[in-house]
Amino acid sequence: MVHQRADSRLEWWKCCSIYQIYPRSFQDSDGDGVGDLNGLLSRVDYLAWLGVGAVWLSPVYRSPMRDFGYDISDYTDVDPLFGTLTDFDRLVAALHERDIKLILDVVPNHTSDQHPWFVESRSSRDDPKRNWYVWADPDADGGPPNNWLSRFGGSAWEWDARTEQYYYHAFLQEQPDLNWRNPAVRFAFADVLRFWLRRGVDGFRVDASAVLAEDPLLRDEPPNPDFDSKTPPPERFKRVFTDARPETMSYIEEMRAIIEEFPDRALLGEVQGGIDRIGQFYDAERPRFHLPLNFLLLDTDWDATSLAAGIDQYINAIPDDAWPVWILGSHDKPRIATRIGIEQARIAAMLLFTLPGTPIFYAGDEIGMPNSVISSEEARDQFEALVPGYGLNRDPERAPMRWDGNEKAGFTSGEPWLPLGDHVKERNVAAQLSDDRSVLSLYRQLMALRQTEPTLHSGQFQPLRSQSQVLLFERCSDDRRLLIALNTTTGSHTVALHDRGMLRLSTHLDRLDEPVASQLHLRPNEGVVMEMLTSSL
Ligand code: NOJ
Ligand code: MG
């Protein structure tokens, strides 16, 4: 089924809901226990049925898989584990036939240490590619050049005995940072982008985009004032000299210019540094990202007061004409259904699809997938091995998708690469397809509502005062006013309304088109969308 665009004047990346797929964990087709492109291809009708307008696909490039694809050894080929370029082309075609866009994850900050560029670069100090990476001499004592720490633990500098210099890696030591100051690197990367744009991808999600450039003076980072015994050691210093440097902004502008060579493409960016810095990543004068990714909903305490404050802070931190974006899940963050519970996960879904801006969710969120419980012995994520004991393991949110209630959940015929986790019987696609009050049904209805309600795309956002931990806001256009009321508690609450309205959707999916006069009764964990019938509150 092809969904009608609600407002044809808006660019696609403003109207559509974006669905992140971690390819290892979506659908296996060949029994090796790891998801692949042909598996994904067999599920495109599901995506169309669900109503997503774009897929953001985590990396499928050739990779030694130390960081499961975020360590790339060839930017212009598909890893055999996932399939071939031909499979990729088939996938693009199948998605486009269903009016679904494809956003590819790209990783410009670093390559794998197996990438031929790095192999050459480390071969000798005189190699023409030496300056493609960030090399530095030891400090006076023979130690690393400065105090910079890898996000994945330990010094960010790795000693190369043969050429007697250190190379810099913001992440794993097997992920050396490219030297973006070198124009040759930027040209090479522009060609990588063009390679995929010509193959028909509709945009990119730029990985770790804020850390492309480091201070050329290699100055030490200052102490992090929030650091205490519970803070993971890599956060000991504030990343002043390695995050969101002005040069990084200009490199993002260059990537944007490449995108603009092709019609109708979009640039998304993973940006570091918190809400106060996010506005920088738009910039109307010198266009940067269309959508700098905002993780606020995953980082805010889950109560109406904190949410109202966080939403306000974010909206105020971005330029007036900037398009907001909201994320409910990712392969790097604990699952929402585990963090706030399955009942509140419905509230989170309603919030995601009714806030102003583009909603992004992570495959499995639509069935309320929980984190998988993974012991440290079973951990596959290097982050856990390198910085143990802080709950940083990302395997729990990377567990395979559940398509049915069978032993392997319809994900594979072999041994899944990570354990499936709990609640497979009720939290799987097949079970929820046949339940018209399931989380899956809610997601589908919310996306359908967004498609038919232009006010949810382009209407004004009007925050209201929360009542008894019920989060309240309105979306208004010339002729319509929608009230969204989200009960973030496990008790019932009555909200006083100044106007009459018609209840259009409840997160419980059991009441529809109910008239509501001056009082709106909300049951525990209930959220509603109401169409208001008279003038404003
Ligand atoms: C951000 C990605 O989302 C994460 O999974 C990865 O480990 C780092 N970037 C390094 O590439
Ligand atoms: Mg496979």
Coordinates of C-alpha atoms and ligand atoms in Angstrom, one line a residue:
M1 CA 0.0 0.0 0.0
V2 CA 1.4 3.4 -0.9
H3 CA 0.6 6.1 1.5
Q4 CA -0.6 9.4 0.3
R5 CA 1.7 12.3 1.4
A6 CA -0.2 14.5 3.7
D7 CA 1.3 17.7 2.6
S8 CA 2.9 17.7 -0.8
R9 CA 4.5 21.0 -0.3
L10 CA 6.8 19.7 2.4
E11 CA 10.0 17.9 1.5
W12 CA 9.9 14.1 2.1
W13 CA 12.3 14.2 5.0
K14 CA 9.8 16.5 6.9
C15 CA 6.7 14.3 6.3
C16 CA 8.0 10.8 6.7
S17 CA 8.6 8.6 9.7
I18 CA 12.1 7.2 9.6
Y19 CA 12.8 3.6 10.6
Q20 CA 16.3 2.6 11.6
I21 CA 17.4 -0.9 10.7
Y22 CA 20.5 -2.5 12.2
P23 CA 21.1 -5.0 9.4
R24 CA 22.7 -7.7 11.5
S25 CA 19.5 -8.0 13.6
F26 CA 16.6 -7.5 11.2
Q27 CA 16.2 -10.6 9.1
D28 CA 18.6 -13.4 8.2
S29 CA 18.1 -15.2 4.8
D30 CA 20.9 -17.7 4.7
G31 CA 20.9 -19.3 8.1
D32 CA 24.2 -17.9 9.4
G33 CA 22.4 -16.2 12.3
V34 CA 23.2 -12.7 11.1
G35 CA 20.7 -10.5 9.2
D36 CA 21.4 -9.6 5.6
L37 CA 20.2 -7.6 2.6
N38 CA 18.1 -10.4 1.1
G39 CA 16.5 -10.8 4.5
L40 CA 15.6 -7.2 4.6
L41 CA 14.4 -7.4 1.0
S42 CA 11.9 -10.0 2.0
R43 CA 10.4 -7.6 4.6
V44 CA 9.8 -4.5 2.5
D45 CA 6.1 -5.2 2.3
Y46 CA 6.0 -5.1 6.1
L47 CA 7.7 -1.7 6.0
A48 CA 5.1 -0.4 3.5
W49 CA 2.2 -1.9 5.6
L50 CA 3.6 -0.2 8.7
G51 CA 3.7 3.1 7.0
V52 CA 7.3 4.2 7.3
G53 CA 8.5 6.7 4.7
A54 CA 12.2 6.1 5.0
V55 CA 14.6 3.5 6.2
W56 CA 17.9 4.5 7.8
L57 CA 20.2 1.5 7.3
S58 CA 23.2 1.1 9.6
P59 CA 26.4 0.2 7.7
V60 CA 26.6 -2.7 5.3
Y61 CA 30.0 -1.9 3.8
R62 CA 32.9 -4.3 3.9
S63 CA 34.2 -4.4 7.4
P64 CA 36.2 -6.6 9.8
M65 CA 33.2 -6.0 12.1
R66 CA 35.2 -5.0 15.2
D67 CA 32.5 -2.4 15.7
F68 CA 29.9 -4.3 13.6
G69 CA 30.2 -2.3 10.4
Y70 CA 31.2 1.1 11.8
D71 CA 34.8 0.1 11.0
I72 CA 34.9 0.2 7.2
S73 CA 37.5 -1.4 5.1
D74 CA 35.9 -0.6 1.7
Y75 CA 33.4 2.3 1.4
T76 CA 32.2 1.2 -2.0
D77 CA 31.3 -2.4 -1.5
V78 CA 28.9 -4.5 0.5
D79 CA 30.3 -6.9 3.1
P80 CA 29.7 -10.5 1.9
L81 CA 28.0 -11.2 5.3
F82 CA 25.2 -8.8 4.1
G83 CA 25.2 -9.7 0.4
T84 CA 26.4 -7.9 -2.7
L85 CA 26.0 -4.6 -4.5
T86 CA 23.4 -6.3 -6.7
D87 CA 21.4 -7.2 -3.6
F88 CA 21.8 -3.6 -2.5
D89 CA 20.5 -2.3 -5.9
R90 CA 17.5 -4.7 -5.6
L91 CA 16.7 -3.4 -2.2
V92 CA 16.8 0.3 -3.3
A93 CA 14.5 -0.6 -6.2
A94 CA 12.1 -2.5 -3.9
L95 CA 11.9 0.3 -1.4
H96 CA 11.4 2.9 -4.1
E97 CA 8.6 0.9 -5.7
R98 CA 6.9 1.3 -2.3
D99 CA 7.6 5.0 -2.1
I100 CA 10.1 4.4 0.8
K101 CA 13.4 6.3 0.8
L102 CA 16.7 4.8 1.8
I103 CA 19.1 6.7 4.0
L104 CA 22.5 5.1 4.3
D105 CA 24.8 5.4 7.3
V106 CA 28.2 6.7 6.4
V107 CA 31.2 6.9 8.6
P108 CA 33.6 9.7 7.6
N109 CA 35.5 10.1 10.9
H110 CA 37.4 6.9 10.8
T111 CA 38.1 3.8 8.7
S112 CA 39.0 0.3 9.8
D113 CA 42.7 -0.3 10.4
Q114 CA 42.3 -2.8 7.6
H115 CA 41.3 -0.2 5.0
P116 CA 43.9 0.0 2.3
W117 CA 44.3 3.8 3.0
F118 CA 45.4 3.0 6.5
V119 CA 47.5 0.1 5.5
E120 CA 49.4 2.4 3.2
S121 CA 49.5 5.3 5.7
R122 CA 51.1 3.2 8.4
S123 CA 53.6 1.6 6.0
S124 CA 56.1 4.5 6.3
R125 CA 56.4 8.1 7.3
D126 CA 57.0 9.0 3.6
D127 CA 54.0 7.3 2.2
P128 CA 51.8 9.6 0.2
K129 CA 48.8 8.6 2.4
R130 CA 50.7 9.3 5.6
N131 CA 48.7 12.5 6.1
W132 CA 45.4 10.8 5.5
Y133 CA 45.3 9.9 9.2
V134 CA 46.2 11.8 12.3
W135 CA 49.8 11.0 13.3
A136 CA 51.8 12.7 16.0
D137 CA 55.2 12.3 17.8
P138 CA 55.3 11.1 21.4
D139 CA 55.5 13.7 24.2
A140 CA 58.8 14.4 25.9
D141 CA 58.5 11.3 28.1
G142 CA 57.8 9.0 25.1
G143 CA 54.1 8.7 26.1
P144 CA 51.0 9.7 24.0
P145 CA 51.1 13.3 22.6
N146 CA 48.3 14.5 25.0
N147 CA 45.5 13.5 27.4
W148 CA 42.9 12.8 24.8
L149 CA 40.8 9.7 25.6
S150 CA 39.1 7.3 23.3
R151 CA 35.3 7.1 23.7
F152 CA 35.8 3.4 24.0
G153 CA 38.4 3.5 26.8
G154 CA 42.1 4.4 27.3
S155 CA 44.3 6.8 25.5
A156 CA 43.0 7.9 22.1
W157 CA 46.6 7.5 20.8
E158 CA 48.0 4.2 19.6
W159 CA 51.7 3.6 19.2
D160 CA 53.0 2.4 15.8
A161 CA 56.3 0.7 16.6
R162 CA 57.4 0.6 12.9
T163 CA 57.1 4.3 12.1
E164 CA 57.6 5.4 15.7
Q165 CA 54.6 7.7 15.9
Y166 CA 51.2 7.6 17.5
Y167 CA 47.9 7.6 15.5
Y168 CA 44.7 9.1 16.8
H169 CA 41.4 7.1 17.2
A170 CA 38.3 8.6 18.8
F171 CA 36.8 5.2 19.0
L172 CA 38.4 1.7 18.9
Q173 CA 42.1 1.4 18.2
E174 CA 41.1 -0.5 15.1
Q175 CA 39.2 2.7 14.0
P176 CA 41.9 5.2 13.1
D177 CA 40.6 8.7 12.5
L178 CA 40.9 10.1 9.0
N179 CA 42.6 13.5 8.8
W180 CA 39.9 15.7 7.5
R181 CA 42.2 18.7 7.2
N182 CA 43.8 16.9 4.2
P183 CA 41.8 18.0 1.1
A184 CA 42.7 14.6 -0.5
V185 CA 40.7 12.9 2.2
R186 CA 37.7 15.2 1.6
F187 CA 37.9 14.6 -2.2
A188 CA 38.0 10.8 -1.7
F189 CA 35.1 11.0 0.7
A190 CA 33.0 13.2 -1.7
D191 CA 33.5 10.4 -4.3
V192 CA 32.2 7.8 -1.8
L193 CA 29.1 9.9 -1.3
R194 CA 28.6 10.3 -5.0
F195 CA 29.0 6.6 -5.6
W196 CA 26.0 5.8 -3.4
L197 CA 24.0 8.9 -4.5
R198 CA 24.3 7.6 -8.1
R199 CA 23.1 4.2 -7.0
G200 CA 19.9 5.9 -5.8
V201 CA 20.2 6.4 -2.1
D202 CA 18.1 9.3 -0.9
G203 CA 20.4 10.6 1.8
F204 CA 22.9 9.8 4.5
R205 CA 23.1 9.6 8.3
V206 CA 26.6 10.8 9.0
D207 CA 28.2 8.9 11.9
A208 CA 30.1 10.7 14.6
S209 CA 30.0 13.9 12.5
A210 CA 31.0 16.2 15.3
V211 CA 34.4 14.8 15.8
L212 CA 35.9 15.1 12.3
A213 CA 38.6 17.7 13.2
E214 CA 40.8 17.9 16.3
D215 CA 42.7 20.9 17.6
P216 CA 45.9 21.3 15.5
L217 CA 47.8 22.3 18.6
L218 CA 46.8 19.1 20.2
R219 CA 46.0 20.9 23.4
D220 CA 45.0 18.9 26.5
E221 CA 41.3 18.6 27.3
P222 CA 40.2 20.2 30.6
P223 CA 38.8 18.1 33.4
N224 CA 35.1 17.3 33.2
P225 CA 33.5 19.1 36.2
D226 CA 30.6 16.5 36.3
F227 CA 33.0 13.5 36.5
D228 CA 32.5 11.3 39.6
S229 CA 33.0 7.7 40.5
K230 CA 29.9 6.7 38.5
T231 CA 31.1 8.4 35.3
P232 CA 32.7 6.0 32.8
P233 CA 36.5 6.8 32.6
P234 CA 36.4 7.9 28.9
E235 CA 34.4 11.0 30.1
R236 CA 37.1 12.2 32.6
F237 CA 37.8 15.2 30.4
K238 CA 35.5 17.7 28.6
R239 CA 35.8 17.3 24.9
V240 CA 36.6 20.9 24.0
F241 CA 39.5 20.3 21.6
T242 CA 38.0 17.3 19.8
D243 CA 34.2 18.0 19.5
A244 CA 32.3 20.3 17.2
R245 CA 35.4 22.3 16.1
P246 CA 34.8 25.1 13.6
E247 CA 36.6 23.2 10.9
T248 CA 34.3 20.2 11.5
M249 CA 31.4 22.5 10.7
S250 CA 32.9 23.5 7.4
Y251 CA 33.5 19.8 6.5
I252 CA 29.8 19.2 7.1
E253 CA 29.0 22.1 4.8
E254 CA 31.1 20.4 2.1
M255 CA 29.2 17.2 2.5
R256 CA 25.9 19.1 2.2
A257 CA 27.2 20.7 -1.0
I258 CA 27.8 17.2 -2.5
I259 CA 24.2 16.2 -1.5
E260 CA 22.9 19.3 -3.3
E261 CA 24.4 18.1 -6.5
F262 CA 21.6 15.5 -6.6
P263 CA 17.9 16.4 -6.4
D264 CA 15.8 15.7 -3.3
R265 CA 18.4 14.2 -1.0
A266 CA 18.7 14.7 2.8
L267 CA 21.6 14.8 5.2
L268 CA 21.1 13.5 8.8
G269 CA 23.9 13.8 11.3
E270 CA 24.8 12.1 14.5
V271 CA 26.0 15.1 16.6
Q272 CA 27.7 15.1 19.9
G273 CA 27.7 17.6 22.7
G274 CA 24.1 17.9 24.0
I275 CA 21.2 20.1 23.3
D276 CA 22.9 23.4 23.7
R277 CA 25.1 22.7 20.8
I278 CA 22.6 21.2 18.4
G279 CA 21.5 24.5 16.8
Q280 CA 25.0 24.9 15.3
F281 CA 24.5 21.9 13.2
Y282 CA 21.7 23.5 11.1
D283 CA 22.9 27.0 10.1
A284 CA 20.6 28.6 7.5
E285 CA 23.4 30.8 6.1
R286 CA 25.7 27.9 5.4
P287 CA 23.5 24.8 5.3
R288 CA 24.8 21.9 7.2
F289 CA 22.4 19.0 8.2
H290 CA 18.7 18.8 7.3
L291 CA 18.3 16.8 10.4
P292 CA 20.8 16.8 13.3
L293 CA 19.8 13.9 15.4
N294 CA 18.2 14.7 18.7
F295 CA 18.3 12.0 21.5
L296 CA 16.5 14.1 24.1
L297 CA 13.6 11.7 24.5
L298 CA 16.0 8.9 25.4
D299 CA 18.0 11.0 27.8
T300 CA 15.3 12.8 29.7
D301 CA 13.7 11.5 32.9
W302 CA 10.3 10.1 32.0
D303 CA 7.8 12.4 33.7
A304 CA 5.6 15.2 32.4
T305 CA 7.7 18.0 34.0
S306 CA 11.0 16.8 32.8
L307 CA 9.7 16.1 29.3
A308 CA 8.0 19.5 29.1
A309 CA 11.2 21.2 30.1
G310 CA 13.4 19.1 27.8
I311 CA 11.2 19.7 24.8
D312 CA 11.1 23.4 25.5
Q313 CA 14.9 23.5 25.9
Y314 CA 15.4 21.7 22.6
I315 CA 12.9 23.8 20.6
N316 CA 14.6 26.9 21.9
A317 CA 18.1 25.6 21.1
I318 CA 17.4 25.3 17.4
P319 CA 17.1 28.2 14.9
D320 CA 13.5 29.5 14.3
D321 CA 13.3 28.0 10.8
A322 CA 15.0 24.7 11.7
W323 CA 13.1 21.4 11.4
P324 CA 13.1 19.4 14.6
V325 CA 13.8 15.7 14.8
W326 CA 13.0 13.2 17.6
I327 CA 14.5 9.7 18.2
L328 CA 12.9 7.0 20.2
G329 CA 15.5 4.2 19.9
S330 CA 18.8 3.3 18.4
H331 CA 21.4 0.6 18.2
D332 CA 23.4 2.6 20.8
K333 CA 20.8 3.2 23.5
P334 CA 18.8 1.0 25.8
R335 CA 15.3 0.1 24.5
I336 CA 12.5 2.5 25.4
A337 CA 10.2 -0.3 26.4
T338 CA 12.7 -1.5 29.0
R339 CA 13.6 1.9 30.2
I340 CA 10.1 3.2 30.9
G341 CA 8.0 0.0 30.7
I342 CA 5.7 -1.3 28.0
E343 CA 2.7 0.8 29.1
Q344 CA 4.6 4.0 29.0
A345 CA 6.2 3.0 25.7
R346 CA 2.8 3.6 24.2
I347 CA 2.8 7.1 25.5
A348 CA 6.3 7.6 24.1
A349 CA 5.1 6.5 20.7
M350 CA 2.2 9.0 20.8
L351 CA 4.6 11.7 21.8
L352 CA 7.0 10.8 19.0
F353 CA 4.4 11.0 16.3
T354 CA 2.7 14.2 17.6
L355 CA 5.6 16.4 18.3
P356 CA 6.6 18.9 15.6
G357 CA 9.4 17.5 13.4
T358 CA 10.5 14.2 11.9
P359 CA 10.0 11.1 14.0
I360 CA 12.7 8.4 14.0
F361 CA 12.3 5.0 15.7
Y362 CA 14.3 1.8 15.8
A363 CA 13.2 -1.5 14.3
G364 CA 11.5 -3.5 17.1
D365 CA 10.3 -0.4 19.0
E366 CA 7.0 -0.9 17.2
I367 CA 6.4 -4.2 18.9
G368 CA 7.7 -3.0 22.3
M369 CA 10.9 -5.0 22.1
P370 CA 12.8 -5.1 25.4
N371 CA 16.5 -5.1 25.9
S372 CA 17.9 -8.6 25.7
V373 CA 19.7 -9.7 28.9
I374 CA 23.3 -10.5 28.0
S375 CA 25.9 -11.6 30.5
S376 CA 29.3 -10.1 30.3
E377 CA 30.7 -13.4 29.1
E378 CA 28.3 -13.4 26.2
A379 CA 29.0 -9.7 25.3
R380 CA 29.9 -9.1 21.7
D381 CA 30.2 -5.3 21.9
Q382 CA 33.8 -4.2 22.4
F383 CA 32.5 -1.2 24.3
E384 CA 31.6 -3.5 27.2
A385 CA 34.9 -5.3 27.1
L386 CA 36.9 -2.1 27.1
V387 CA 34.9 -0.1 29.6
P388 CA 33.3 -2.8 31.8
G389 CA 31.0 -2.2 34.7
Y390 CA 29.1 0.9 33.6
G391 CA 26.2 -0.7 31.8
L392 CA 27.6 0.4 28.4
N393 CA 27.1 -2.9 26.6
R394 CA 25.0 -2.2 23.5
D395 CA 24.2 -5.8 22.7
P396 CA 20.9 -5.7 24.6
E397 CA 19.3 -3.3 22.1
R398 CA 20.9 -5.1 19.2
A399 CA 19.1 -8.4 19.8
P400 CA 17.3 -9.8 16.7
M401 CA 13.9 -8.7 15.5
R402 CA 11.1 -11.1 16.4
W403 CA 8.8 -11.9 13.4
D404 CA 6.9 -14.7 15.1
G405 CA 6.7 -16.7 18.3
N406 CA 8.7 -19.7 17.1
E407 CA 12.0 -20.8 18.6
K408 CA 14.1 -18.5 16.4
A409 CA 11.4 -15.9 16.2
G410 CA 11.4 -16.1 12.4
F411 CA 14.7 -14.2 12.4
T412 CA 16.9 -17.1 11.2
S413 CA 17.0 -20.8 10.7
G414 CA 20.4 -20.9 12.4
E415 CA 21.7 -19.7 15.7
P416 CA 20.9 -16.0 16.2
W417 CA 24.1 -13.9 16.7
L418 CA 22.7 -12.5 19.9
P419 CA 20.1 -14.2 22.2
L420 CA 16.5 -13.2 21.4
G421 CA 15.6 -12.1 24.8
D422 CA 12.3 -12.2 26.8
H423 CA 8.6 -11.8 25.9
V424 CA 9.1 -13.3 22.5
K425 CA 5.7 -15.0 22.6
E426 CA 3.7 -11.7 22.9
R427 CA 6.2 -9.2 21.6
N428 CA 6.6 -10.3 18.0
V429 CA 5.1 -9.1 14.7
A430 CA 2.8 -12.0 14.0
A431 CA 1.2 -12.0 17.4
Q432 CA 0.7 -8.2 17.3
L433 CA -0.6 -8.2 13.7
S434 CA -3.6 -10.2 14.9
D435 CA -4.3 -8.0 17.9
D436 CA -5.9 -4.7 17.0
R437 CA -4.9 -3.2 20.3
S438 CA -1.3 -4.1 20.2
V439 CA 1.7 -1.7 20.3
L440 CA 2.2 -2.5 16.6
S441 CA -1.4 -1.5 15.8
L442 CA -0.8 1.7 17.8
Y443 CA 2.4 2.6 15.8
R444 CA 0.6 1.9 12.5
Q445 CA -2.4 4.1 13.5
L446 CA -0.2 6.9 14.7
M447 CA 1.7 6.9 11.5
A448 CA -1.5 6.8 9.5
L449 CA -2.8 9.7 11.6
R450 CA 0.3 11.7 10.7
Q451 CA -0.3 11.0 7.1
T452 CA -3.8 12.2 7.1
E453 CA -3.4 15.2 9.5
P454 CA -1.2 17.9 7.9
T455 CA -1.5 19.7 11.3
L456 CA 0.8 17.1 12.8
H457 CA 3.4 17.9 10.2
S458 CA 3.3 21.6 9.8
G459 CA 1.0 22.8 12.6
Q460 CA 2.3 25.2 15.2
F461 CA 3.5 23.6 18.5
Q462 CA 1.8 25.1 21.5
P463 CA 3.0 23.8 24.9
L464 CA 0.4 23.9 27.7
R465 CA 1.0 23.6 31.5
S466 CA 1.1 20.0 32.6
Q467 CA -1.7 18.9 35.0
S468 CA -0.9 16.1 37.5
Q469 CA 2.0 14.8 35.4
V470 CA -0.2 14.7 32.3
L471 CA 1.9 16.3 29.5
L472 CA -0.2 18.6 27.4
F473 CA 0.4 20.4 24.2
E474 CA -1.5 21.5 21.1
R475 CA -0.7 21.4 17.4
C476 CA -2.6 24.1 15.5
S477 CA -3.1 25.1 11.9
D478 CA -5.5 27.7 10.4
D479 CA -8.6 25.4 10.6
R480 CA -7.6 22.7 13.1
R481 CA -6.5 22.4 16.6
L482 CA -5.3 19.1 18.1
L483 CA -4.8 18.6 21.8
I484 CA -2.4 15.9 22.9
A485 CA -2.7 14.7 26.5
L486 CA -0.2 12.1 27.8
N487 CA -0.6 10.6 31.2
T488 CA 3.0 9.7 32.3
T489 CA 1.8 8.0 35.5
T490 CA 0.2 4.7 36.6
G491 CA -2.8 6.5 38.2
S492 CA -6.0 7.9 36.6
H493 CA -6.2 11.7 36.1
T494 CA -8.8 14.2 35.1
V495 CA -7.7 17.1 33.0
A496 CA -9.7 20.3 33.0
L497 CA -10.5 21.5 29.5
H498 CA -11.8 24.9 28.5
D499 CA -13.2 23.7 25.2
R500 CA -15.2 20.8 23.9
G501 CA -13.4 18.3 21.7
M502 CA -13.6 14.9 20.0
L503 CA -11.3 12.2 21.0
R504 CA -9.6 10.9 17.9
L505 CA -7.1 8.3 19.3
S506 CA -6.3 6.7 22.6
T507 CA -3.0 4.8 23.2
H508 CA -5.3 2.0 24.5
L509 CA -7.0 1.8 21.1
D510 CA -10.4 1.2 22.6
R511 CA -12.1 4.6 22.3
L512 CA -12.5 6.6 19.1
D513 CA -14.5 9.6 18.1
E514 CA -15.8 10.1 21.6
P515 CA -17.0 13.6 22.5
V516 CA -15.3 15.2 25.5
A517 CA -16.7 18.3 27.3
S518 CA -15.0 20.1 30.1
Q519 CA -13.2 17.2 31.7
L520 CA -10.9 14.6 30.1
H521 CA -10.6 11.4 32.0
L522 CA -7.4 9.6 31.4
R523 CA -6.8 6.1 32.6
P524 CA -3.4 4.9 33.9
N525 CA -0.7 5.2 31.2
E526 CA -3.2 6.6 28.7
G527 CA -2.5 9.2 26.1
V528 CA -5.0 10.7 23.7
V529 CA -5.2 12.9 20.6
M530 CA -8.2 15.2 20.6
E531 CA -9.6 17.4 18.0
M532 CA -10.7 20.6 19.7
L533 CA -14.0 22.0 18.5
T534 CA -14.0 25.6 19.8
S535 CA -11.6 28.4 20.3
S536 CA -8.3 28.1 22.2
L537 CA -7.8 26.9 25.8
Ligands
NOJ1 C1 28.3 6.0 16.4 C2 27.6 4.7 16.1 O1 26.2 4.8 16.2 C3 28.2 3.6 17.0 O2 27.5 2.4 16.9 C4 29.6 3.4 16.7 O3 30.2 2.5 17.6 C5 30.4 4.8 16.8 N1 29.7 5.8 16.1 C6 31.7 4.7 16.2 O4 31.6 4.6 14.8
MG2 MG 22.8 -14.0 7.0

